[in-house]
Amino acid sequence: MKTLHLAEARTAIHSLTDDQAARLALLGKKLAGERRWWGSNGAYSDDSRSVFRLTKLFGGSWRVEVGNVVGVVGLPDLTIIVEPKIGMQHFMHLLARSNGMPRVDSSMTSLEAASGLQRLVIEWFVGELDTLFRRGLVKDYVHSAERLPVVRGHVNLVTTSRQWLQGRVLADCEFDDFTEATPFNHFLAAAVSQSIRSPAVDDRLRMRLAYFARELPPASTEAREDFDLDRLPARYRHYQPALKYAIDILTGVGRALESGDHRSGTFLFNSAAVAEDAIREVLAEALAPMRVVKTGGRHLLPAFVSVNPDLEIGPPPFTGDVKYKIGDRSWNRQDLAQAVLFAAAYKSAHAVIADFAQMDVLHPSLKVGDIQVSRLRWVIGDGTDPEDSERRFAESARAHIERAAPSLLATA
């Protein structure tokens, strides 16, 4: 299968078949979903909202425009991997710090095994369990040995006689029971049990897993060594996808954004939302006990103009905005004007702009009238360590807030 690598927020020209292009365009609209998931990217109107925009050129070539998304799309004979503009290491670090939920589709592909993106494996596993339960769990004859008050199947006369001589009227029986408590179903239950305990699972997914935990037999992994997924009995062939995901879950295997041999589904993250959520979490830890939250927005009357900064820091309320872009050493006037507008609307004396950069900012603080604007940068680039970038970002944020309000952090 061919693999095509695209960069988010970029335009590229590639050869695609008409079928691949049509499927990609359809997936682009489906995965874009609602506007609030897609974000406020002005390049896409409500009428043509899509993750991918395609324009047919000559000779089978297509111009593909990609929005602020990161993930993998499975097409016939083609896997498209959309890579983050801030670098894979930094994006994966931010993803681990966020509650970002991907958009998923049933189109299948194969990726490399890795430690990350384990929540996606659980999501795909739940989807396969849905399919299994609609079809019905397989029942099978399972050999059992129990001590019973009534005779069932074959009786072990020696041990049963001993029981009776000791005054216990019980029979040691061996029998075959036609039941859903098969090794395969026990194994699926074990993966469900481990998934429920995963910190990567949200409440919605945990509720679905809890339903499967109630309906499946008790968890057990004892028979895993006997599984040959390529030679399952005919009546269990449809179990194969779920069992593959179950093995990955129980062994802690996730996915990397690289083509490989592990079954995977189509998924895309709204990368701007991931960055905003992660930076809000980092700032909440760095500025504690001050609160850092997503604002509810305000309206400027009488025109009813809405202002919605990404961050509200306080008390008193300081405003902040997260820009998922790679900035340069100078200030972006549009970003600065927006930060000043937010601060004025909230009657804030201080505003923060958080973005990404490959170098230090010449002037990280700027005064516009009575409003002090600070620019916080998350340093990216070759050789930069995400944990080190987070530490420097947090230290810079605390230093800026302490200069803006020296007593605020101590008394918050």
mmCIF file of C-alpha atoms in Angstrom:
data_model
loop_
_atom_site.group_PDB
_atom_site.id
_atom_site.type_symbol
_atom_site.label_atom_id
_atom_site.label_comp_id
_atom_site.label_asym_id
_atom_site.label_seq_id
_atom_site.Cartn_x
_atom_site.Cartn_y
_atom_site.Cartn_z
ATOM 1 C CA MET A 1 0.000 0.000 0.000
ATOM 2 C CA LYS A 2 1.292 3.456 -0.918
ATOM 3 C CA THR A 3 1.765 6.042 1.853
ATOM 4 C CA LEU A 4 1.406 9.769 1.230
ATOM 5 C CA HIS A 5 2.704 12.283 3.793
ATOM 6 C CA LEU A 6 1.037 15.710 3.953
ATOM 7 C CA ALA A 7 1.793 18.685 6.200
ATOM 8 C CA GLU A 8 -1.084 20.333 8.014
ATOM 9 C CA ALA A 9 -2.154 23.833 6.977
ATOM 10 C CA ARG A 10 -0.312 23.390 3.673
ATOM 11 C CA THR A 11 -1.163 22.899 0.017
ATOM 12 C CA ALA A 12 0.488 20.179 -2.025
ATOM 13 C CA ILE A 13 0.101 18.571 -5.450
ATOM 14 C CA HIS A 14 -0.078 14.775 -5.666
ATOM 15 C CA SER A 15 -1.234 12.042 -8.019
ATOM 16 C CA LEU A 16 -4.545 10.479 -6.985
ATOM 17 C CA THR A 17 -7.065 8.332 -8.764
ATOM 18 C CA ASP A 18 -10.530 9.813 -9.227
ATOM 19 C CA ASP A 19 -11.884 7.277 -6.719
ATOM 20 C CA GLN A 20 -9.276 8.190 -4.096
ATOM 21 C CA ALA A 21 -9.932 11.899 -4.595
ATOM 22 C CA ALA A 22 -13.705 11.446 -4.323
ATOM 23 C CA ARG A 23 -13.356 9.396 -1.129
ATOM 24 C CA LEU A 24 -10.923 11.917 0.360
ATOM 25 C CA ALA A 25 -13.260 14.814 -0.390
ATOM 26 C CA LEU A 26 -16.177 12.919 1.175
ATOM 27 C CA LEU A 27 -14.142 12.085 4.265
ATOM 28 C CA GLY A 28 -13.037 15.709 4.476
ATOM 29 C CA LYS A 29 -16.628 16.864 4.840
ATOM 30 C CA LYS A 30 -17.568 14.034 7.182
ATOM 31 C CA LEU A 31 -14.594 14.514 9.504
ATOM 32 C CA ALA A 32 -14.931 18.303 9.591
ATOM 33 C CA GLY A 33 -18.281 17.926 11.323
ATOM 34 C CA GLU A 34 -19.493 20.916 13.242
ATOM 35 C CA ARG A 35 -17.844 24.292 12.920
ATOM 36 C CA ARG A 36 -16.860 24.489 16.585
ATOM 37 C CA TRP A 37 -14.810 21.306 16.148
ATOM 38 C CA TRP A 38 -13.168 22.642 13.014
ATOM 39 C CA GLY A 39 -12.374 25.967 14.634
ATOM 40 C CA SER A 40 -12.506 29.474 13.274
ATOM 41 C CA ASN A 41 -10.421 29.013 10.155
ATOM 42 C CA GLY A 42 -11.671 31.730 7.857
ATOM 43 C CA ALA A 43 -10.359 29.986 4.750
ATOM 44 C CA TYR A 44 -13.338 27.623 4.801
ATOM 45 C CA SER A 45 -16.903 28.839 4.446
ATOM 46 C CA ASP A 46 -19.899 27.149 5.975
ATOM 47 C CA ASP A 47 -20.984 25.941 2.536
ATOM 48 C CA SER A 48 -17.667 24.238 1.732
ATOM 49 C CA ARG A 49 -16.513 23.255 5.207
ATOM 50 C CA SER A 50 -14.048 20.393 4.843
ATOM 51 C CA VAL A 51 -10.822 19.095 6.306
ATOM 52 C CA PHE A 52 -9.460 18.585 2.788
ATOM 53 C CA ARG A 53 -10.146 20.665 -0.290
ATOM 54 C CA LEU A 54 -9.248 19.177 -3.634
ATOM 55 C CA THR A 55 -8.825 20.720 -7.075
ATOM 56 C CA LYS A 56 -8.288 18.536 -10.132
ATOM 57 C CA LEU A 57 -5.317 19.475 -12.314
ATOM 58 C CA PHE A 58 -3.900 17.768 -15.407
ATOM 59 C CA GLY A 59 -2.570 14.245 -15.823
ATOM 60 C CA GLY A 60 -4.176 12.743 -12.728
ATOM 61 C CA SER A 61 -2.710 15.349 -10.380
ATOM 62 C CA TRP A 62 -4.727 16.991 -7.628
ATOM 63 C CA ARG A 63 -4.101 20.046 -5.502
ATOM 64 C CA VAL A 64 -4.808 19.077 -1.891
ATOM 65 C CA GLU A 65 -5.341 21.772 0.733
ATOM 66 C CA VAL A 66 -5.120 20.600 4.351
ATOM 67 C CA GLY A 67 -6.553 22.422 7.369
ATOM 68 C CA ASN A 68 -5.303 22.461 10.967
ATOM 69 C CA VAL A 69 -5.638 18.714 11.484
ATOM 70 C CA VAL A 70 -3.273 15.858 12.295
ATOM 71 C CA GLY A 71 -3.959 12.172 11.765
ATOM 72 C CA VAL A 72 -4.330 9.328 9.287
ATOM 73 C CA VAL A 73 -6.790 8.656 6.476
ATOM 74 C CA GLY A 74 -7.214 5.222 4.920
ATOM 75 C CA LEU A 75 -8.138 5.111 1.221
ATOM 76 C CA PRO A 76 -8.134 2.250 -1.324
ATOM 77 C CA ASP A 77 -4.441 1.362 -1.860
ATOM 78 C CA LEU A 78 -3.368 4.602 -0.156
ATOM 79 C CA THR A 79 -2.676 5.772 3.389
ATOM 80 C CA ILE A 80 -2.502 9.534 3.933
ATOM 81 C CA ILE A 81 -0.616 10.711 7.017
ATOM 82 C CA VAL A 82 -1.091 14.361 7.969
ATOM 83 C CA GLU A 83 1.880 15.505 10.046
ATOM 84 C CA PRO A 84 1.835 18.402 12.551
ATOM 85 C CA LYS A 85 3.510 21.655 11.634
ATOM 86 C CA ILE A 86 5.066 21.960 15.096
ATOM 87 C CA GLY A 87 6.815 18.585 14.853
ATOM 88 C CA MET A 88 5.640 15.144 15.907
ATOM 89 C CA GLN A 89 7.332 15.097 19.322
ATOM 90 C CA HIS A 90 5.827 18.410 20.408
ATOM 91 C CA PHE A 91 2.370 17.550 19.084
ATOM 92 C CA MET A 92 2.319 14.183 20.854
ATOM 93 C CA HIS A 93 3.440 15.888 24.069
ATOM 94 C CA LEU A 94 0.633 18.443 23.799
ATOM 95 C CA LEU A 95 -1.855 15.700 22.954
ATOM 96 C CA ALA A 96 -0.922 13.868 26.159
ATOM 97 C CA ARG A 97 -1.598 17.094 28.110
ATOM 98 C CA SER A 98 -4.963 17.726 26.481
ATOM 99 C CA ASN A 99 -8.399 16.155 26.346
ATOM 100 C CA GLY A 100 -8.417 16.251 22.574
ATOM 101 C CA MET A 101 -10.945 13.890 21.022
ATOM 102 C CA PRO A 102 -10.373 12.771 17.434
ATOM 103 C CA ARG A 103 -12.899 12.410 14.701
ATOM 104 C CA VAL A 104 -12.858 8.784 13.525
ATOM 105 C CA ASP A 105 -14.125 6.876 10.515
ATOM 106 C CA SER A 106 -14.452 3.192 9.685
ATOM 107 C CA SER A 107 -12.008 3.389 6.756
ATOM 108 C CA MET A 108 -9.151 1.074 7.677
ATOM 109 C CA THR A 109 -5.387 1.328 7.290
ATOM 110 C CA SER A 110 -2.254 0.021 9.043
ATOM 111 C CA LEU A 111 0.172 1.917 11.264
ATOM 112 C CA GLU A 112 3.371 1.317 13.184
ATOM 113 C CA ALA A 113 3.148 0.168 16.805
ATOM 114 C CA ALA A 114 4.177 2.710 19.451
ATOM 115 C CA SER A 115 3.404 3.728 23.013
ATOM 116 C CA GLY A 116 1.230 6.706 22.069
ATOM 117 C CA LEU A 117 -2.370 7.090 20.875
ATOM 118 C CA GLN A 118 -3.597 4.199 23.031
ATOM 119 C CA ARG A 119 -6.959 5.906 23.444
ATOM 120 C CA LEU A 120 -7.532 5.493 19.715
ATOM 121 C CA VAL A 121 -6.895 1.760 19.960
ATOM 122 C CA ILE A 122 -9.559 1.582 22.678
ATOM 123 C CA GLU A 123 -11.946 3.611 20.500
ATOM 124 C CA TRP A 124 -11.486 1.198 17.588
ATOM 125 C CA PHE A 125 -11.821 -1.765 19.961
ATOM 126 C CA VAL A 126 -15.177 -0.444 21.190
ATOM 127 C CA GLY A 127 -16.335 -0.054 17.592
ATOM 128 C CA GLU A 128 -15.493 -3.686 16.865
ATOM 129 C CA LEU A 129 -17.299 -4.795 20.032
ATOM 130 C CA ASP A 130 -20.393 -2.936 18.829
ATOM 131 C CA THR A 131 -20.246 -4.982 15.627
ATOM 132 C CA LEU A 132 -19.790 -8.228 17.566
ATOM 133 C CA PHE A 133 -22.717 -7.568 19.874
ATOM 134 C CA ARG A 134 -25.015 -6.706 16.973
ATOM 135 C CA ARG A 135 -24.145 -10.065 15.435
ATOM 136 C CA GLY A 136 -24.256 -11.859 18.791
ATOM 137 C CA LEU A 137 -21.494 -13.433 20.849
ATOM 138 C CA VAL A 138 -20.518 -16.962 19.844
ATOM 139 C CA LYS A 139 -21.509 -19.755 22.221
ATOM 140 C CA ASP A 140 -19.390 -22.879 22.418
ATOM 141 C CA TYR A 141 -18.971 -26.075 24.413
ATOM 142 C CA VAL A 142 -16.573 -25.419 27.282
ATOM 143 C CA HIS A 143 -15.214 -28.237 29.432
ATOM 144 C CA SER A 144 -15.859 -27.648 33.144
ATOM 145 C CA ALA A 145 -15.070 -29.478 36.367
ATOM 146 C CA GLU A 146 -17.150 -28.532 39.422
ATOM 147 C CA ARG A 147 -18.280 -29.926 42.754
ATOM 148 C CA LEU A 148 -22.081 -29.977 42.610
ATOM 149 C CA PRO A 149 -24.993 -31.061 44.845
ATOM 150 C CA VAL A 150 -26.485 -32.902 41.829
ATOM 151 C CA VAL A 151 -24.879 -35.240 39.313
ATOM 152 C CA ARG A 152 -24.027 -33.752 35.945
ATOM 153 C CA GLY A 153 -21.982 -35.327 33.166
ATOM 154 C CA HIS A 154 -19.131 -37.622 34.200
ATOM 155 C CA VAL A 155 -18.632 -38.266 37.941
ATOM 156 C CA ASN A 156 -15.189 -38.783 39.470
ATOM 157 C CA LEU A 157 -16.040 -41.745 41.714
ATOM 158 C CA VAL A 158 -12.884 -41.625 43.836
ATOM 159 C CA THR A 159 -13.113 -37.978 44.945
ATOM 160 C CA THR A 160 -16.921 -38.132 45.187
ATOM 161 C CA SER A 161 -16.707 -41.175 47.516
ATOM 162 C CA ARG A 162 -14.312 -39.271 49.745
ATOM 163 C CA GLN A 163 -16.770 -36.395 49.931
ATOM 164 C CA TRP A 164 -19.596 -38.698 50.946
ATOM 165 C CA LEU A 165 -17.475 -40.493 53.602
ATOM 166 C CA GLN A 166 -16.771 -37.068 55.123
ATOM 167 C CA GLY A 167 -20.489 -36.330 55.289
ATOM 168 C CA ARG A 168 -20.624 -33.948 52.324
ATOM 169 C CA VAL A 169 -23.190 -35.080 49.770
ATOM 170 C CA LEU A 170 -21.470 -33.487 46.775
ATOM 171 C CA ALA A 171 -20.369 -34.917 43.438
ATOM 172 C CA ASP A 172 -17.181 -34.030 41.543
ATOM 173 C CA CYS A 173 -18.494 -33.677 37.999
ATOM 174 C CA GLU A 174 -16.917 -33.032 34.606
ATOM 175 C CA PHE A 175 -19.136 -31.835 31.788
ATOM 176 C CA ASP A 176 -19.291 -29.717 28.639
ATOM 177 C CA ASP A 177 -21.348 -26.550 28.996
ATOM 178 C CA PHE A 178 -22.769 -24.674 25.982
ATOM 179 C CA THR A 179 -22.055 -21.096 27.021
ATOM 180 C CA GLU A 180 -20.754 -17.640 26.049
ATOM 181 C CA ALA A 181 -17.979 -18.081 28.639
ATOM 182 C CA THR A 182 -15.470 -19.093 25.955
ATOM 183 C CA PRO A 183 -11.741 -18.274 26.070
ATOM 184 C CA PHE A 184 -12.189 -15.676 23.326
ATOM 185 C CA ASN A 185 -14.981 -13.879 25.186
ATOM 186 C CA HIS A 186 -13.019 -14.064 28.453
ATOM 187 C CA PHE A 187 -10.093 -12.452 26.647
ATOM 188 C CA LEU A 188 -12.229 -9.635 25.221
ATOM 189 C CA ALA A 189 -13.565 -9.022 28.734
ATOM 190 C CA ALA A 190 -9.995 -8.682 30.037
ATOM 191 C CA ALA A 191 -9.266 -5.982 27.449
ATOM 192 C CA VAL A 192 -12.507 -4.199 28.371
ATOM 193 C CA SER A 193 -11.563 -4.292 32.060
ATOM 194 C CA GLN A 194 -8.133 -2.811 31.393
ATOM 195 C CA SER A 195 -9.582 -0.147 29.083
ATOM 196 C CA ILE A 196 -12.005 1.049 31.758
ATOM 197 C CA ARG A 197 -9.057 1.708 34.081
ATOM 198 C CA SER A 198 -7.110 3.636 31.441
ATOM 199 C CA PRO A 199 -6.636 7.363 32.266
ATOM 200 C CA ALA A 200 -6.920 8.110 28.532
ATOM 201 C CA VAL A 201 -10.610 7.118 28.455
ATOM 202 C CA ASP A 202 -13.261 9.808 28.827
ATOM 203 C CA ASP A 203 -16.635 9.369 30.541
ATOM 204 C CA ARG A 204 -18.506 8.739 27.284
ATOM 205 C CA LEU A 205 -16.213 5.899 26.271
ATOM 206 C CA ARG A 206 -16.073 4.523 29.823
ATOM 207 C CA MET A 207 -19.872 4.185 29.869
ATOM 208 C CA ARG A 208 -19.788 2.130 26.674
ATOM 209 C CA LEU A 209 -17.037 -0.065 28.073
ATOM 210 C CA ALA A 210 -19.026 -0.570 31.279
ATOM 211 C CA TYR A 211 -21.926 -1.945 29.229
ATOM 212 C CA PHE A 212 -19.648 -4.490 27.537
ATOM 213 C CA ALA A 213 -18.155 -5.435 30.923
ATOM 214 C CA ARG A 214 -21.644 -6.294 32.180
ATOM 215 C CA GLU A 215 -22.558 -8.354 29.117
ATOM 216 C CA LEU A 216 -19.323 -10.297 28.697
ATOM 217 C CA PRO A 217 -18.248 -13.231 30.897
ATOM 218 C CA PRO A 218 -15.605 -12.633 33.610
ATOM 219 C CA ALA A 219 -12.218 -11.422 32.425
ATOM 220 C CA SER A 220 -9.401 -13.899 31.819
ATOM 221 C CA THR A 221 -6.240 -13.884 29.688
ATOM 222 C CA GLU A 222 -5.118 -17.453 30.372
ATOM 223 C CA ALA A 223 -5.805 -18.792 26.872
ATOM 224 C CA ARG A 224 -4.064 -15.981 24.978
ATOM 225 C CA GLU A 225 -1.040 -18.149 24.111
ATOM 226 C CA ASP A 226 -3.325 -20.514 22.201
ATOM 227 C CA PHE A 227 -4.701 -17.787 19.895
ATOM 228 C CA ASP A 228 -3.642 -17.989 16.265
ATOM 229 C CA LEU A 229 -5.482 -15.016 14.828
ATOM 230 C CA ASP A 230 -4.758 -16.121 11.267
ATOM 231 C CA ARG A 231 -6.296 -19.563 11.862
ATOM 232 C CA LEU A 232 -9.356 -18.916 13.944
ATOM 233 C CA PRO A 233 -12.231 -21.429 13.735
ATOM 234 C CA ALA A 234 -14.716 -20.413 11.079
ATOM 235 C CA ARG A 235 -17.377 -19.401 13.611
ATOM 236 C CA TYR A 236 -14.878 -16.988 15.213
ATOM 237 C CA ARG A 237 -13.475 -15.352 12.080
ATOM 238 C CA HIS A 238 -15.416 -12.146 12.688
ATOM 239 C CA TYR A 239 -13.722 -11.885 16.100
ATOM 240 C CA GLN A 240 -10.321 -11.236 14.530
ATOM 241 C CA PRO A 241 -10.362 -7.376 14.453
ATOM 242 C CA ALA A 242 -11.586 -7.112 18.059
ATOM 243 C CA LEU A 243 -9.044 -9.699 19.249
ATOM 244 C CA LYS A 244 -6.194 -7.830 17.541
ATOM 245 C CA TYR A 245 -7.141 -4.619 19.343
ATOM 246 C CA ALA A 246 -7.582 -6.555 22.607
ATOM 247 C CA ILE A 247 -4.028 -7.890 22.355
ATOM 248 C CA ASP A 248 -2.716 -4.347 21.748
ATOM 249 C CA ILE A 249 -4.633 -3.022 24.763
ATOM 250 C CA LEU A 250 -3.443 -5.752 27.109
ATOM 251 C CA THR A 251 0.183 -5.363 25.971
ATOM 252 C CA GLY A 252 0.117 -1.551 26.074
ATOM 253 C CA VAL A 253 0.628 -1.089 22.337
ATOM 254 C CA GLY A 254 -0.545 2.160 20.766
ATOM 255 C CA ARG A 255 0.114 3.704 17.377
ATOM 256 C CA ALA A 256 2.562 6.039 15.671
ATOM 257 C CA LEU A 257 1.857 8.252 12.684
ATOM 258 C CA GLU A 258 3.931 5.972 10.502
ATOM 259 C CA SER A 259 2.852 3.253 8.098
ATOM 260 C CA GLY A 260 3.163 -0.211 9.624
ATOM 261 C CA ASP A 261 1.434 -3.561 10.017
ATOM 262 C CA HIS A 262 -0.941 -2.896 12.949
ATOM 263 C CA ARG A 263 -4.620 -2.587 12.085
ATOM 264 C CA SER A 264 -5.841 0.984 12.517
ATOM 265 C CA GLY A 265 -8.733 3.231 11.574
ATOM 266 C CA THR A 266 -9.029 6.674 10.055
ATOM 267 C CA PHE A 267 -8.738 9.504 12.581
ATOM 268 C CA LEU A 268 -8.027 13.217 12.653
ATOM 269 C CA PHE A 269 -7.330 15.581 15.546
ATOM 270 C CA ASN A 270 -8.234 19.246 15.498
ATOM 271 C CA SER A 271 -4.657 20.283 16.204
ATOM 272 C CA ALA A 272 -5.497 23.881 17.133
ATOM 273 C CA ALA A 273 -7.950 22.665 19.792
ATOM 274 C CA VAL A 274 -5.364 20.188 21.107
ATOM 275 C CA ALA A 275 -2.784 22.984 21.470
ATOM 276 C CA GLU A 276 -5.246 25.332 23.174
ATOM 277 C CA ASP A 277 -6.392 22.681 25.645
ATOM 278 C CA ALA A 278 -2.824 21.590 26.470
ATOM 279 C CA ILE A 279 -1.513 25.115 26.975
ATOM 280 C CA ARG A 280 -4.460 25.929 29.235
ATOM 281 C CA GLU A 281 -3.551 22.866 31.338
ATOM 282 C CA VAL A 282 0.139 23.852 31.486
ATOM 283 C CA LEU A 283 -0.723 27.408 32.537
ATOM 284 C CA ALA A 284 -3.176 26.159 35.187
ATOM 285 C CA GLU A 285 -0.330 24.220 36.815
ATOM 286 C CA ALA A 286 2.255 26.977 36.399
ATOM 287 C CA LEU A 287 0.059 29.781 37.787
ATOM 288 C CA ALA A 288 -1.643 27.878 40.618
ATOM 289 C CA PRO A 289 -3.413 28.852 42.813
ATOM 290 C CA MET A 290 -4.687 31.279 40.154
ATOM 291 C CA ARG A 291 -7.350 29.753 37.938
ATOM 292 C CA VAL A 292 -6.905 29.402 34.184
ATOM 293 C CA VAL A 293 -10.121 28.576 32.340
ATOM 294 C CA LYS A 294 -11.815 28.833 28.975
ATOM 295 C CA THR A 295 -13.889 32.001 28.960
ATOM 296 C CA GLY A 296 -17.602 32.007 28.379
ATOM 297 C CA GLY A 297 -17.238 35.040 26.122
ATOM 298 C CA ARG A 298 -18.721 38.507 26.374
ATOM 299 C CA HIS A 299 -20.782 40.761 24.140
ATOM 300 C CA LEU A 300 -20.093 44.394 23.325
ATOM 301 C CA LEU A 301 -23.319 46.392 23.341
ATOM 302 C CA PRO A 302 -25.267 47.803 21.591
ATOM 303 C CA ALA A 303 -23.758 46.127 18.503
ATOM 304 C CA PHE A 304 -23.761 42.701 20.244
ATOM 305 C CA VAL A 305 -20.222 41.956 19.032
ATOM 306 C CA SER A 306 -18.924 38.724 20.578
ATOM 307 C CA VAL A 307 -15.411 38.427 22.062
ATOM 308 C CA ASN A 308 -14.153 34.979 23.061
ATOM 309 C CA PRO A 309 -10.563 34.812 24.320
ATOM 310 C CA ASP A 310 -9.109 31.345 24.803
ATOM 311 C CA LEU A 311 -7.922 32.014 28.354
ATOM 312 C CA GLU A 312 -9.191 33.790 31.431
ATOM 313 C CA ILE A 313 -6.537 34.073 34.134
ATOM 314 C CA GLY A 314 -7.381 35.390 37.537
ATOM 315 C CA PRO A 315 -8.684 36.821 39.672
ATOM 316 C CA PRO A 316 -8.767 39.617 38.539
ATOM 317 C CA PRO A 317 -9.440 38.468 34.993
ATOM 318 C CA PHE A 318 -6.428 38.638 32.697
ATOM 319 C CA THR A 319 -7.139 37.485 29.151
ATOM 320 C CA GLY A 320 -5.086 35.248 26.922
ATOM 321 C CA ASP A 321 -5.158 33.870 23.411
ATOM 322 C CA VAL A 322 -3.523 30.721 22.017
ATOM 323 C CA LYS A 323 -2.263 30.994 18.448
ATOM 324 C CA TYR A 324 -1.562 27.648 16.832
ATOM 325 C CA LYS A 325 0.997 29.032 14.442
ATOM 326 C CA ILE A 326 4.764 29.310 14.175
ATOM 327 C CA GLY A 327 5.553 32.946 14.868
ATOM 328 C CA ASP A 328 8.709 34.874 14.116
ATOM 329 C CA ARG A 329 10.732 37.216 16.303
ATOM 330 C CA SER A 330 8.506 40.232 15.642
ATOM 331 C CA TRP A 331 4.921 40.871 16.724
ATOM 332 C CA ASN A 332 1.989 40.004 14.507
ATOM 333 C CA ARG A 333 -0.208 43.116 14.393
ATOM 334 C CA GLN A 334 -3.432 41.201 13.891
ATOM 335 C CA ASP A 335 -2.717 38.969 16.915
ATOM 336 C CA LEU A 336 -1.731 42.015 18.962
ATOM 337 C CA ALA A 337 -4.897 43.908 18.012
ATOM 338 C CA GLN A 338 -7.056 40.929 18.939
ATOM 339 C CA ALA A 339 -5.310 40.527 22.314
ATOM 340 C CA VAL A 340 -5.846 44.209 23.095
ATOM 341 C CA LEU A 341 -9.530 43.953 22.112
ATOM 342 C CA PHE A 342 -10.034 40.976 24.437
ATOM 343 C CA ALA A 343 -8.299 42.734 27.321
ATOM 344 C CA ALA A 344 -10.318 45.931 26.834
ATOM 345 C CA ALA A 345 -13.593 43.974 26.718
ATOM 346 C CA TYR A 346 -12.734 42.281 30.035
ATOM 347 C CA LYS A 347 -11.314 45.497 31.558
ATOM 348 C CA SER A 348 -8.034 43.624 31.949
ATOM 349 C CA ALA A 349 -4.745 45.437 32.495
ATOM 350 C CA HIS A 350 -2.787 42.510 31.099
ATOM 351 C CA ALA A 351 -3.106 40.236 28.061
ATOM 352 C CA VAL A 352 -1.198 37.141 27.018
ATOM 353 C CA ILE A 353 -0.480 35.705 23.570
ATOM 354 C CA ALA A 354 0.799 32.127 23.474
ATOM 355 C CA ASP A 355 2.271 30.783 20.247
ATOM 356 C CA PHE A 356 5.042 28.574 18.884
ATOM 357 C CA ALA A 357 8.462 29.710 17.740
ATOM 358 C CA GLN A 358 11.825 28.374 16.674
ATOM 359 C CA MET A 359 13.703 31.283 18.237
ATOM 360 C CA ASP A 360 13.460 33.762 21.078
ATOM 361 C CA VAL A 361 11.226 36.829 20.757
ATOM 362 C CA LEU A 362 13.012 40.173 20.489
ATOM 363 C CA HIS A 363 10.579 42.016 22.774
ATOM 364 C CA PRO A 364 8.383 39.557 24.740
ATOM 365 C CA SER A 365 6.414 42.337 26.433
ATOM 366 C CA LEU A 366 4.699 45.346 24.917
ATOM 367 C CA LYS A 367 2.496 48.128 26.281
ATOM 368 C CA VAL A 368 -0.493 49.344 24.266
ATOM 369 C CA GLY A 369 -2.023 52.307 26.110
ATOM 370 C CA ASP A 370 -2.803 51.016 29.591
ATOM 371 C CA ILE A 371 -2.725 47.355 28.556
ATOM 372 C CA GLN A 372 0.415 45.269 28.997
ATOM 373 C CA VAL A 373 0.682 42.461 26.437
ATOM 374 C CA SER A 374 3.036 39.514 27.019
ATOM 375 C CA ARG A 375 4.037 37.002 24.384
ATOM 376 C CA LEU A 376 4.695 33.476 25.617
ATOM 377 C CA ARG A 377 6.448 31.129 23.231
ATOM 378 C CA TRP A 378 6.606 27.357 23.105
ATOM 379 C CA VAL A 379 9.982 26.653 21.511
ATOM 380 C CA ILE A 380 9.956 24.009 18.777
ATOM 381 C CA GLY A 381 12.415 22.854 16.162
ATOM 382 C CA ASP A 382 14.954 20.126 15.576
ATOM 383 C CA GLY A 383 16.616 18.927 18.743
ATOM 384 C CA THR A 384 14.228 20.666 21.152
ATOM 385 C CA ASP A 385 12.854 18.582 23.977
ATOM 386 C CA PRO A 386 9.077 19.015 24.542
ATOM 387 C CA GLU A 387 9.417 18.687 28.322
ATOM 388 C CA ASP A 388 12.096 21.369 28.344
ATOM 389 C CA SER A 389 9.931 23.602 26.143
ATOM 390 C CA GLU A 390 7.023 23.141 28.549
ATOM 391 C CA ARG A 391 9.191 24.012 31.557
ATOM 392 C CA ARG A 392 10.516 27.172 29.895
ATOM 393 C CA PHE A 393 7.024 28.144 28.762
ATOM 394 C CA ALA A 394 5.643 27.731 32.298
ATOM 395 C CA GLU A 395 8.503 29.693 33.879
ATOM 396 C CA SER A 396 8.045 32.507 31.365
ATOM 397 C CA ALA A 397 4.294 32.654 32.057
ATOM 398 C CA ARG A 398 4.793 32.898 35.803
ATOM 399 C CA ALA A 399 7.458 35.588 35.404
ATOM 400 C CA HIS A 400 5.205 37.703 33.160
ATOM 401 C CA ILE A 401 2.238 37.450 35.543
ATOM 402 C CA GLU A 402 4.424 38.259 38.558
ATOM 403 C CA ARG A 403 5.701 41.404 36.809
ATOM 404 C CA ALA A 404 2.150 42.405 35.821
ATOM 405 C CA ALA A 405 0.766 41.905 39.343
ATOM 406 C CA PRO A 406 3.561 41.253 41.878
ATOM 407 C CA SER A 407 1.255 40.329 44.747
ATOM 408 C CA LEU A 408 -1.331 38.381 42.760
ATOM 409 C CA LEU A 409 0.264 34.945 42.759
ATOM 410 C CA ALA A 410 1.134 35.168 46.437
ATOM 411 C CA THR A 411 -2.389 36.148 47.503
ATOM 412 C CA ALA A 412 -4.525 34.262 44.970
#
